[in-house]
GROMACS .gro file of C-alpha atoms in nm:
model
  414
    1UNK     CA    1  -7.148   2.449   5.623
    2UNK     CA    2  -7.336   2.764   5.674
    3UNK     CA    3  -7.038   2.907   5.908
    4UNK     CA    4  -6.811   2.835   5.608
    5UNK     CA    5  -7.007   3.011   5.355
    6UNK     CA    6  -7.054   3.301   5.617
    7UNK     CA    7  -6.623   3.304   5.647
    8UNK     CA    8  -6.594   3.297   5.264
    9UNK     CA    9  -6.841   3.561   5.173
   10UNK     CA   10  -7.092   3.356   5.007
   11UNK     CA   11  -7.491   3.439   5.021
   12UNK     CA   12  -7.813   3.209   4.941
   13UNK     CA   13  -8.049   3.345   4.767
   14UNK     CA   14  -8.368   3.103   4.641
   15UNK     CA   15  -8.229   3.058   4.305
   16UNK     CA   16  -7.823   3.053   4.390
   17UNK     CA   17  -7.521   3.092   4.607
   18UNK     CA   18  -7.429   3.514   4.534
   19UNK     CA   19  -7.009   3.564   4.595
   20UNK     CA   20  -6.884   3.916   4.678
   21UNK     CA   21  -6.553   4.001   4.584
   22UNK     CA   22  -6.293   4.211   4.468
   23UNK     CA   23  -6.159   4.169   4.102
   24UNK     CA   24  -5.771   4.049   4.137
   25UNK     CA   25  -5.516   3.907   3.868
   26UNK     CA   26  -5.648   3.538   4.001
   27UNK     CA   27  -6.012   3.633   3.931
   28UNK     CA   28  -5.928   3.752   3.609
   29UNK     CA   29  -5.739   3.439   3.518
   30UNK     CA   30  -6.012   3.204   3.621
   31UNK     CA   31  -6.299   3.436   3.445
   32UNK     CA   32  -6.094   3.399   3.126
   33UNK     CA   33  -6.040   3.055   3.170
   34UNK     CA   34  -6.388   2.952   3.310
   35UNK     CA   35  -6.531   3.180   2.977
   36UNK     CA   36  -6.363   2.955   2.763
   37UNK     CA   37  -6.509   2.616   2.901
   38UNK     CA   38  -6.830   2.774   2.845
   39UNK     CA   39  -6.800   2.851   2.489
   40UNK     CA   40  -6.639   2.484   2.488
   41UNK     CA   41  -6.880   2.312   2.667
   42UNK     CA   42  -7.187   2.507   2.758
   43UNK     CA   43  -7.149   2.470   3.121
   44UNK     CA   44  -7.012   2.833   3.379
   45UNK     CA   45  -6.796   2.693   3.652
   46UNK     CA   46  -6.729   3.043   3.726
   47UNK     CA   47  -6.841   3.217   4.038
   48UNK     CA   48  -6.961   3.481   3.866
   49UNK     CA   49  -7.165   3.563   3.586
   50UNK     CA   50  -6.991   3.539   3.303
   51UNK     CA   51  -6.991   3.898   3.117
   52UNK     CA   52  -7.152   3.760   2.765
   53UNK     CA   53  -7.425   3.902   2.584
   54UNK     CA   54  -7.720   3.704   2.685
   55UNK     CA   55  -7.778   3.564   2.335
   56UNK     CA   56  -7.439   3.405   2.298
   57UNK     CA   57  -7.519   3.245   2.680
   58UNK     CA   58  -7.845   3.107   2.511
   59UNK     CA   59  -7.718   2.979   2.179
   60UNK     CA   60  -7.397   2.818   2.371
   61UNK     CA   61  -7.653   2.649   2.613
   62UNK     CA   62  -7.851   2.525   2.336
   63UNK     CA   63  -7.585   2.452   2.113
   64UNK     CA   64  -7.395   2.246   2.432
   65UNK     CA   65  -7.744   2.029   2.496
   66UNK     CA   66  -7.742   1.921   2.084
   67UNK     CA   67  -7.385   1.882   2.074
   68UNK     CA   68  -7.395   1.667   2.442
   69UNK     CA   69  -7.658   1.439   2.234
   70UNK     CA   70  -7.397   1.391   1.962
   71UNK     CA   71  -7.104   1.284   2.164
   72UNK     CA   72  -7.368   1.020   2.337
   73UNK     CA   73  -7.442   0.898   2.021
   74UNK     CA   74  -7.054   0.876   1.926
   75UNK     CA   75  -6.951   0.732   2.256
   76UNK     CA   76  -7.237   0.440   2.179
   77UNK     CA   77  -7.140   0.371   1.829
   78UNK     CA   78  -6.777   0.331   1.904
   79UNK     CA   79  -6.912   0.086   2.198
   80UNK     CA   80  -7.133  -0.055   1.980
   81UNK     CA   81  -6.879  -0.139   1.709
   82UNK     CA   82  -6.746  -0.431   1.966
   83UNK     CA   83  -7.082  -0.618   1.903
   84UNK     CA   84  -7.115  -0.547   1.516
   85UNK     CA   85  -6.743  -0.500   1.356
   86UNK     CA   86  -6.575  -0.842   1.301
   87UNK     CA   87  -6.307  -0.974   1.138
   88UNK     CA   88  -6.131  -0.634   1.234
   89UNK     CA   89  -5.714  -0.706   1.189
   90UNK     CA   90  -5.509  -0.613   1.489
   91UNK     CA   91  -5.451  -0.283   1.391
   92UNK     CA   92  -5.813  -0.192   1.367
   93UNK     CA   93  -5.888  -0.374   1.722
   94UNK     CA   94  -5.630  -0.145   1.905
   95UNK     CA   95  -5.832   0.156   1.772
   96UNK     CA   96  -6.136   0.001   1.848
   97UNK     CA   97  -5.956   0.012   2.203
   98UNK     CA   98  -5.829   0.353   2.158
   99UNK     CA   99  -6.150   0.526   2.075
  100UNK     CA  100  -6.455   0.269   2.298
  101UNK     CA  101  -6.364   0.265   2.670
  102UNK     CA  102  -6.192   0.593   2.674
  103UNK     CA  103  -6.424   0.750   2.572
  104UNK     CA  104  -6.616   0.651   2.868
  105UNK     CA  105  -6.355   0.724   3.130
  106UNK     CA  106  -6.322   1.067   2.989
  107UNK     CA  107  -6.668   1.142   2.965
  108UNK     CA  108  -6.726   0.990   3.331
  109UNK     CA  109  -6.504   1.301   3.409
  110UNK     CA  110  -6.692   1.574   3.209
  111UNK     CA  111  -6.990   1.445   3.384
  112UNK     CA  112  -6.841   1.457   3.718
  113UNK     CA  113  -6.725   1.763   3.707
  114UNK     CA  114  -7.048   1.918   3.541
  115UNK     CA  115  -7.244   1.719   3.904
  116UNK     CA  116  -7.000   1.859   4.117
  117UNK     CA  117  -7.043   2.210   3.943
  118UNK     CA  118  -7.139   2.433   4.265
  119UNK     CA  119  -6.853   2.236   4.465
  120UNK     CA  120  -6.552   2.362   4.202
  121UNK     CA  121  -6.751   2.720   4.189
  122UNK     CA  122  -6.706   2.749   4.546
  123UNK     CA  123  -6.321   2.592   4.580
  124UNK     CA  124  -6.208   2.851   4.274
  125UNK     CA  125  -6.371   3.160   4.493
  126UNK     CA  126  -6.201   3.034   4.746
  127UNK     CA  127  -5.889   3.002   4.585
  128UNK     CA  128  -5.878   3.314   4.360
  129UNK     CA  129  -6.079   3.558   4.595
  130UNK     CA  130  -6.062   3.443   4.960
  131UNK     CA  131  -5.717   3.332   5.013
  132UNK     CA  132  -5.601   3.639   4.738
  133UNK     CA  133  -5.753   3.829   5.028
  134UNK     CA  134  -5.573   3.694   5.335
  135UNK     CA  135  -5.241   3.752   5.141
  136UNK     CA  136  -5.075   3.753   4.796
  137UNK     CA  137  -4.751   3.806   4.640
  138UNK     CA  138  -4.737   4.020   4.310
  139UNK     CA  139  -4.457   3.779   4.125
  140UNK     CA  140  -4.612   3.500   4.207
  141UNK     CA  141  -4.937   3.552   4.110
  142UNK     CA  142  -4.775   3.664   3.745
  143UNK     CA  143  -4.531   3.362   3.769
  144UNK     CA  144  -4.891   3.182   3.818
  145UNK     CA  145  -5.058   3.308   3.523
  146UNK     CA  146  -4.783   3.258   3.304
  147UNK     CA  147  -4.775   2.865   3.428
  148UNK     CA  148  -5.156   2.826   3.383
  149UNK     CA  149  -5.137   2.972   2.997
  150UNK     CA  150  -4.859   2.785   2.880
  151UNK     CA  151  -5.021   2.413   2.986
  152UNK     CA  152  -5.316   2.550   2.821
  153UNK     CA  153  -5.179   2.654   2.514
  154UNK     CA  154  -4.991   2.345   2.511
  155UNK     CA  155  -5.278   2.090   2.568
  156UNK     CA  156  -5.511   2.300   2.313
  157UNK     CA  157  -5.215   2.252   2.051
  158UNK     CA  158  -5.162   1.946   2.062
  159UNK     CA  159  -5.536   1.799   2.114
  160UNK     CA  160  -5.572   2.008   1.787
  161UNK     CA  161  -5.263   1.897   1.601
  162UNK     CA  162  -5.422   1.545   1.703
  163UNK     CA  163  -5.748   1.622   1.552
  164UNK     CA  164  -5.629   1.761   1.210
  165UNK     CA  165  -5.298   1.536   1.198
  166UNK     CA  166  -5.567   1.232   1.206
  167UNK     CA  167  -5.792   1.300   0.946
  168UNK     CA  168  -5.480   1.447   0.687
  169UNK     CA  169  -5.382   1.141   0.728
  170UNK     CA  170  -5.676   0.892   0.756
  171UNK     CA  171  -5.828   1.106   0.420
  172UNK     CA  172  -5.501   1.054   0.234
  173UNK     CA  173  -5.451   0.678   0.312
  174UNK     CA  174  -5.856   0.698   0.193
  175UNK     CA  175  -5.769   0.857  -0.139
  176UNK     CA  176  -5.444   0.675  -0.218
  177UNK     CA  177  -5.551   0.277  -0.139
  178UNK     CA  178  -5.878   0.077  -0.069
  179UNK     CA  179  -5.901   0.191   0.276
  180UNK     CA  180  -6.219   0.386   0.383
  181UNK     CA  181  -6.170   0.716   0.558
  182UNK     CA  182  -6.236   0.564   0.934
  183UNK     CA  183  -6.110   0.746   1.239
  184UNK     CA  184  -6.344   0.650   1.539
  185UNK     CA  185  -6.415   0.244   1.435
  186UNK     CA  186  -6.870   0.293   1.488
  187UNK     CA  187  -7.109   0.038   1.503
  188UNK     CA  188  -7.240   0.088   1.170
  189UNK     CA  189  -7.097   0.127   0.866
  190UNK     CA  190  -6.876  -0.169   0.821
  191UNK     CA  191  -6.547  -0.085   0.751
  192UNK     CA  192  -6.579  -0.214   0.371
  193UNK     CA  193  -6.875  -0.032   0.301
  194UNK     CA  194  -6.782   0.237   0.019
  195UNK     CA  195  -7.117   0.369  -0.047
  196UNK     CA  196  -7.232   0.736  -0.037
  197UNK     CA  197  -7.436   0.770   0.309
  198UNK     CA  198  -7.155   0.485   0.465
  199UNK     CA  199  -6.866   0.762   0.395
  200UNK     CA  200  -7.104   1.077   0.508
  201UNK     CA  201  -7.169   0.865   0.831
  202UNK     CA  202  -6.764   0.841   0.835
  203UNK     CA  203  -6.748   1.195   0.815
  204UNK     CA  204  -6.992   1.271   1.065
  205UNK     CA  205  -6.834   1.039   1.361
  206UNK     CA  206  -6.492   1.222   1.225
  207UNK     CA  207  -6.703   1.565   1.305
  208UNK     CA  208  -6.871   1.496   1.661
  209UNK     CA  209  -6.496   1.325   1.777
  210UNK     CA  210  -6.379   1.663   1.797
  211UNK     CA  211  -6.654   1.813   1.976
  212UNK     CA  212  -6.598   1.533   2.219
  213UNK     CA  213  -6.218   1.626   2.236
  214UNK     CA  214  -6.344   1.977   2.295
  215UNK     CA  215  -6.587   1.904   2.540
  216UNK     CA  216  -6.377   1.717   2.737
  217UNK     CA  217  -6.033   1.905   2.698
  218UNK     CA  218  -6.235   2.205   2.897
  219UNK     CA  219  -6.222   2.030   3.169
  220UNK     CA  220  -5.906   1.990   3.226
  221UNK     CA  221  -5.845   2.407   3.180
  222UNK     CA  222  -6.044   2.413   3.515
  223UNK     CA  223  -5.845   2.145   3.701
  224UNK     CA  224  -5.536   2.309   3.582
  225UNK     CA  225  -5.600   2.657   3.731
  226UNK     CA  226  -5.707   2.490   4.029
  227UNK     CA  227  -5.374   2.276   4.111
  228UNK     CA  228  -5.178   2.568   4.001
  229UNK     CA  229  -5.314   2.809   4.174
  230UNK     CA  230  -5.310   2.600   4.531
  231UNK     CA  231  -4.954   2.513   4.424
  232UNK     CA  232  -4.821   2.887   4.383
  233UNK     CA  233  -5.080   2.919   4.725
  234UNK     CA  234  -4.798   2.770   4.926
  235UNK     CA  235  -4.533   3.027   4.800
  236UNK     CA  236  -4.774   3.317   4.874
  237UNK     CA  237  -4.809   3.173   5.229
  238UNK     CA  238  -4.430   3.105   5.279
  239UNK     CA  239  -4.377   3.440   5.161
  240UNK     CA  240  -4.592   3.545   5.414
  241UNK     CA  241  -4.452   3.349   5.724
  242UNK     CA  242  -4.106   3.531   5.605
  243UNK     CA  243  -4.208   3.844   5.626
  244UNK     CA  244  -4.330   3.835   5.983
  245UNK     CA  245  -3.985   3.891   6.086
  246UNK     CA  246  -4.017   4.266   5.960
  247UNK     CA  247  -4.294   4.340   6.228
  248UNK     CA  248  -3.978   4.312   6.487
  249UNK     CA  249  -3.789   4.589   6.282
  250UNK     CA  250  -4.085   4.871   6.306
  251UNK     CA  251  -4.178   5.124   6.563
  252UNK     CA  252  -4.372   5.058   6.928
  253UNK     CA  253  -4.228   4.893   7.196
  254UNK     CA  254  -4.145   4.507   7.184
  255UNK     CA  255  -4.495   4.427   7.380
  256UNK     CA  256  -4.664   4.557   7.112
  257UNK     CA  257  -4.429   4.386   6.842
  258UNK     CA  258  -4.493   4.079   7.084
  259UNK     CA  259  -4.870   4.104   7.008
  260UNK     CA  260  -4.889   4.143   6.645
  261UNK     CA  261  -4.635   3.897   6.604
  262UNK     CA  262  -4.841   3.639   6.730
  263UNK     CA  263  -5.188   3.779   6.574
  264UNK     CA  264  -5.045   3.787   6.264
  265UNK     CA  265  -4.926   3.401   6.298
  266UNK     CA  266  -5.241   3.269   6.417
  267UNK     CA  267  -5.361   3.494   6.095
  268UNK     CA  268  -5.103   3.267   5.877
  269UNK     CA  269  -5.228   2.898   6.097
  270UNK     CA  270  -5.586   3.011   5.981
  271UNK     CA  271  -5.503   3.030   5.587
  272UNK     CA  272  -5.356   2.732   5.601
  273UNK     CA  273  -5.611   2.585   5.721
  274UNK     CA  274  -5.850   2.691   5.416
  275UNK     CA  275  -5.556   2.640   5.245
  276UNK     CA  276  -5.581   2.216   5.321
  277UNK     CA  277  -5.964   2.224   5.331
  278UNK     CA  278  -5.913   2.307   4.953
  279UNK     CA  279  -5.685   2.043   4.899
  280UNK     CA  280  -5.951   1.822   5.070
  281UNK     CA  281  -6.208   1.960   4.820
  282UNK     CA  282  -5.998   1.939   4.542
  283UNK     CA  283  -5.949   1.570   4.531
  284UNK     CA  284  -6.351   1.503   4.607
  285UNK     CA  285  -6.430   1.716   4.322
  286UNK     CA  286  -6.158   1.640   4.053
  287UNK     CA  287  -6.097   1.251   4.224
  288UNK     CA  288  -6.272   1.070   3.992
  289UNK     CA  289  -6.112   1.269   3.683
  290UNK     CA  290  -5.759   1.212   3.835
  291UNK     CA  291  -5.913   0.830   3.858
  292UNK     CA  292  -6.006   0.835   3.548
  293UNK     CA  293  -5.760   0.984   3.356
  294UNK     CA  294  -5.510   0.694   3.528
  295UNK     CA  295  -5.717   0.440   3.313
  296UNK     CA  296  -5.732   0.636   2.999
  297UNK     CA  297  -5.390   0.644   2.981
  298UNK     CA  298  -5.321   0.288   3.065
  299UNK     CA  299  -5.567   0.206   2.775
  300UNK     CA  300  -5.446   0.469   2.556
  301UNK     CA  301  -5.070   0.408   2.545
  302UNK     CA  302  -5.095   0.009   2.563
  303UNK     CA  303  -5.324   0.022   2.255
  304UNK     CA  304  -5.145   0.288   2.048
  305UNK     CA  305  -4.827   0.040   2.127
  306UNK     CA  306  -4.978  -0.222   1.980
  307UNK     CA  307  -5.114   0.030   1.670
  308UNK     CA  308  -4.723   0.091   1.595
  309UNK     CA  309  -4.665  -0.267   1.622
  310UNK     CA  310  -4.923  -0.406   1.322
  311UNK     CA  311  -4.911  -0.014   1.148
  312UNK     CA  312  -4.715   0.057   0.833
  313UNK     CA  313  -4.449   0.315   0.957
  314UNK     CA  314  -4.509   0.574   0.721
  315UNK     CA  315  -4.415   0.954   0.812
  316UNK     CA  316  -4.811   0.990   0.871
  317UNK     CA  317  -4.893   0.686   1.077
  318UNK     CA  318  -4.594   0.779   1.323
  319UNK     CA  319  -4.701   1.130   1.344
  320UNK     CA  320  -5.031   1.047   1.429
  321UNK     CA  321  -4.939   0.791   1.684
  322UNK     CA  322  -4.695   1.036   1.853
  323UNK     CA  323  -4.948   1.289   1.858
  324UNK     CA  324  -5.233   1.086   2.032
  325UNK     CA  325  -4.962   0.967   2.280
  326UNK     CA  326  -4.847   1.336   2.384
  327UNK     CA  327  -5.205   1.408   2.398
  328UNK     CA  328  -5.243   1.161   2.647
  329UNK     CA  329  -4.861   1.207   2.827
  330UNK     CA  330  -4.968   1.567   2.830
  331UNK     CA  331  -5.280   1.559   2.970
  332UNK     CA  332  -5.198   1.287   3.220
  333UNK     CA  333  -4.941   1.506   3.328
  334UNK     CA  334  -5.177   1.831   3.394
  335UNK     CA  335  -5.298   1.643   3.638
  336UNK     CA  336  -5.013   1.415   3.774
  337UNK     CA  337  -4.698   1.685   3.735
  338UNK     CA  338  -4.924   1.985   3.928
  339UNK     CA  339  -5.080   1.773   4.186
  340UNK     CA  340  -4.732   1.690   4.237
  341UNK     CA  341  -4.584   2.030   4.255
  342UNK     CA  342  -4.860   2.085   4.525
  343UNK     CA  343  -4.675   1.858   4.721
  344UNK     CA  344  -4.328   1.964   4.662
  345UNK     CA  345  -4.409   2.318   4.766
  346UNK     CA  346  -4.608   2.218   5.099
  347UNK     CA  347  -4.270   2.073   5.257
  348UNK     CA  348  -4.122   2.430   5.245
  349UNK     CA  349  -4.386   2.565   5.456
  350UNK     CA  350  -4.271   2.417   5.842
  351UNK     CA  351  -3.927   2.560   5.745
  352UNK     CA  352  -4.098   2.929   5.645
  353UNK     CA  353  -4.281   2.911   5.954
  354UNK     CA  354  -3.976   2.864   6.195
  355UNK     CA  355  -3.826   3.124   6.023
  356UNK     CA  356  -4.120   3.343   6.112
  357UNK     CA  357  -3.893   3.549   6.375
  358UNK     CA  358  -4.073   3.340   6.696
  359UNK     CA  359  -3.743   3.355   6.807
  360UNK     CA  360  -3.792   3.737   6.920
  361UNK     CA  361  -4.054   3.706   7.139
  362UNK     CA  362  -3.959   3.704   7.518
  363UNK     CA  363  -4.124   3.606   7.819
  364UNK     CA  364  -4.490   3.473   7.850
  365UNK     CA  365  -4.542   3.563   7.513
  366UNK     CA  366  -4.265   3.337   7.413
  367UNK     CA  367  -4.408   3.077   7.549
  368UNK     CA  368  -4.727   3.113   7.414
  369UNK     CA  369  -4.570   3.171   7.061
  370UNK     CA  370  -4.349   2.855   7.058
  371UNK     CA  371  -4.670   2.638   7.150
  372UNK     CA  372  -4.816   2.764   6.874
  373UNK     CA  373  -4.555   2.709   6.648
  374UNK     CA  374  -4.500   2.356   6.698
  375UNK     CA  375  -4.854   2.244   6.710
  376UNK     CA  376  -4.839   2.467   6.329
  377UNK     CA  377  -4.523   2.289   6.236
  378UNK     CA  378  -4.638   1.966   6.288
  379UNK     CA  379  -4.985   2.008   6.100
  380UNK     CA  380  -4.742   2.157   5.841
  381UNK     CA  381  -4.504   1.831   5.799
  382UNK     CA  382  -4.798   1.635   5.749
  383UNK     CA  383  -4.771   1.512   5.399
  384UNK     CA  384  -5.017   1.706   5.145
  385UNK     CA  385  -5.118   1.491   4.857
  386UNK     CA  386  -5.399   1.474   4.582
  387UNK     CA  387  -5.477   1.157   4.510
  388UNK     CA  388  -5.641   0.857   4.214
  389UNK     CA  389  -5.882   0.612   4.339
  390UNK     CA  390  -5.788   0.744   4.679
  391UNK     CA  391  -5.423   0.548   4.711
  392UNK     CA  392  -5.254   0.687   4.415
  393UNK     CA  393  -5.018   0.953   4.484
  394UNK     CA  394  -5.031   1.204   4.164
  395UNK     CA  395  -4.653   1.308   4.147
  396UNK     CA  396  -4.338   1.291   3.887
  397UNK     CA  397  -4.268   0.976   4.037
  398UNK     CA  398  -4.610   0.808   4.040
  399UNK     CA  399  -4.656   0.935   3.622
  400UNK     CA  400  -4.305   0.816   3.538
  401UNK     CA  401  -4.389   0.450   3.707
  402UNK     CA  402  -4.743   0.439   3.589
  403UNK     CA  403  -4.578   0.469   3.190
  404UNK     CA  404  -4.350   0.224   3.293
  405UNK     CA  405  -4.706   0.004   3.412
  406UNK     CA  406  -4.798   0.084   3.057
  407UNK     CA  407  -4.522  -0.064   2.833
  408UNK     CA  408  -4.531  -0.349   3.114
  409UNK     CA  409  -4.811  -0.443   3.092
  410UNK     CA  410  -4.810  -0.414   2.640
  411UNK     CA  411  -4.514  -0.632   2.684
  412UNK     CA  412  -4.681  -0.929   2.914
  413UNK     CA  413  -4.960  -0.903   2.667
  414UNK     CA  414  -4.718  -0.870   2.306
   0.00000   0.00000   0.00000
């Protein structure tokens, strides 16, 4: 471990790990990114300080620890509420589904990734700073930041548009029938209670849901500039293994070419090697979120079935059922359609590298060369894959079949 923090530039000091780098447009995407889980959630998974004034980092600490208190409270009430609600119809059970275990499996990931914090610190440098180092590709790094912002804006639209969409419409069916304004079903008060502190209790669960939401929505931001950015890793380094062929088109004599041909592939063999090592650390940090985010949206989609089932269809209901579904489509596919990607665009590296220009070389050096490139090639056909629960394949394939799983398993049940 020590030789690999001494390769990626990283120094222990008694309180923490101290990175040196360079600022670059990857850097400056995860800053902004890692700056916003921090106002989110109170916790820097950046490998830097982040540049805030030191009051805001105090308030957003302290703030974070009340707030984490809250959504404990939240996630036992709405596990509670399966010991003290009864009588619920099946409409209120499914939410009673929607809201109680997920809310564990999504916190299990908050928590995981907040344990694992020094782990993801070190994979992002490594990402962003290291491997920007080796090599990097102008366009693609824009092409990357591009990507990265539009899931986020996307997933921060519609977790909001959830949020909102819910209580418009749980405070007008409220106002307009019998109903009481419940969005999260808690342990206490019963659903027919219509008294004052009953509907400020209401209120407050309605409050401290979206602080869970935001809480646990930063997380994903970090998982998503991590998948993206090894995913648009594998263009930089194909990119790279093209160019090689240039070296044969400048001056000195073909010896020389010869040489740096060959320097400059083992160069190429040793960032792909980082390259996998963070694919290896990517899946133990971010497994169990990838895990868990598999069962959330098993749960989630089988029980907001059965909601439309039992619901009135009125223009509200739908829209709020639609919405908590591409919530959970969406953010299921962060993970699922990216860790995929990862995998599409390592099966273009092999052909990148025999296109290298080995074919130049002449003599011993060819010999030597050609070794090399098959033992490279072969490491390179070796499937690359992030994985859930360690046998799931995250890919287009694996999300369309695990919906399918869903609305299987709804109709077994219904």
């Amino acid at each position: 471990m020590q030789s690999l923090k001494s390769l990626l530039g990283i120094q222990k000091t008694a309180t923490k790990e101290v990175y040196t780098f360079k600022p670059n447009t990857t850097v400056s995407l995860f800053y902004n990114i890692c700056a916003l889980v921090f106002l989110g959630c109170g916790t820097n998974f950046m490998f830097d300080d982040l540049k805030l004034p030191r009051k805001v980092v105090q308030i957003c600490r302290l703030v974070s620890r009340v707030f984490g208190l809250f959504v404990l409270m939240l996630m036992f009430s709405a596990c509670g509420a399966f010991f003290t609600q009864h009588n619920l119809d099946m409409m209120r059970k499914a939410q009673l589904w929607l809201y109680g275990p997920t809310s564990l499996t999504l916190y299990a990931m908050y928590l995981n990734s907040v344990i694992r914090k020094e782990k993801i610190k070190r994979l992002g440098y490594t990402i962003a700073v290291v491997l920007r180092e080796m090599s990097t590709d102008t366009e693609i790094e824009k092409e990357m930041v591009k990507k990265t912002w539009r899931f986020s804006y996307a997933f921060a639209f519609l977790v909001n548009g959830l949020f909102f969409c819910t209580g418009i419409v749980t405070g007008y069916v409220a106002t307009t029938t019998n109903e009481t304004f419940t969005t999260v079903v808690p342990a206490w008060p019963d659903l027919n209670d219509h008294t004052t502190a009953a509907s400020i209790a209401r209120i407050a669960h309605y409050c401290v849901w979206y602080i869970f939401l935001v809480r646990v929505g930063s997380i994903y931001f970090i998982i998503l500039a991590i998948t993206i950015g090894l995913q648009f890793q594998y263009g930089i380094m194909c990119n790279y293994f093209h160019s090689l062929n240039s070296i044969f088109d400048g001056d000195g004599t073909h010896e020389e070419k010869e040489q740096k041909y060959e320097d400059a592939f083992k160069f190429g063999v040793k960032m792909h090697s980082l390259t996998l090592w963070c694919i290896d650390q990517t899946q133990v940090t971010c497994g169990v979120a990838f895990s868990s985010q598999f069962i959330t949206n098993l749960l989630t989609l089988i029980a907001l079935m059965v909601q439309f089932v039992f619901m009135e269809r009125t223009f509200g209901n739908c829209l709020n059922v639609f919405l908590f579904a591409g919530v959970t489509l969406t953010g299921t596919g962060i993970f699922m359609w990216n860790a995929g990607d990862v995998t599409y665009e390592a099966t273009k590296l092999h052909t990148a590298m025999f296109h290298s220009g080995w074919h130049n070389c002449q003599g011993q050096a060819s010999l030597r060369v050609r070794k090399l490139l098959t033992i490279a090639m072969q490491r390179a056909q070796d499937r690359v894959t992030i994985k859930g629960f360690g046998i799931l394949e995250l890919s287009y394939d694996s999300y369309i079949s695990m919906v399918k799983f869903a609305y299987s398993v709804f109709s077994v049940l219904y």
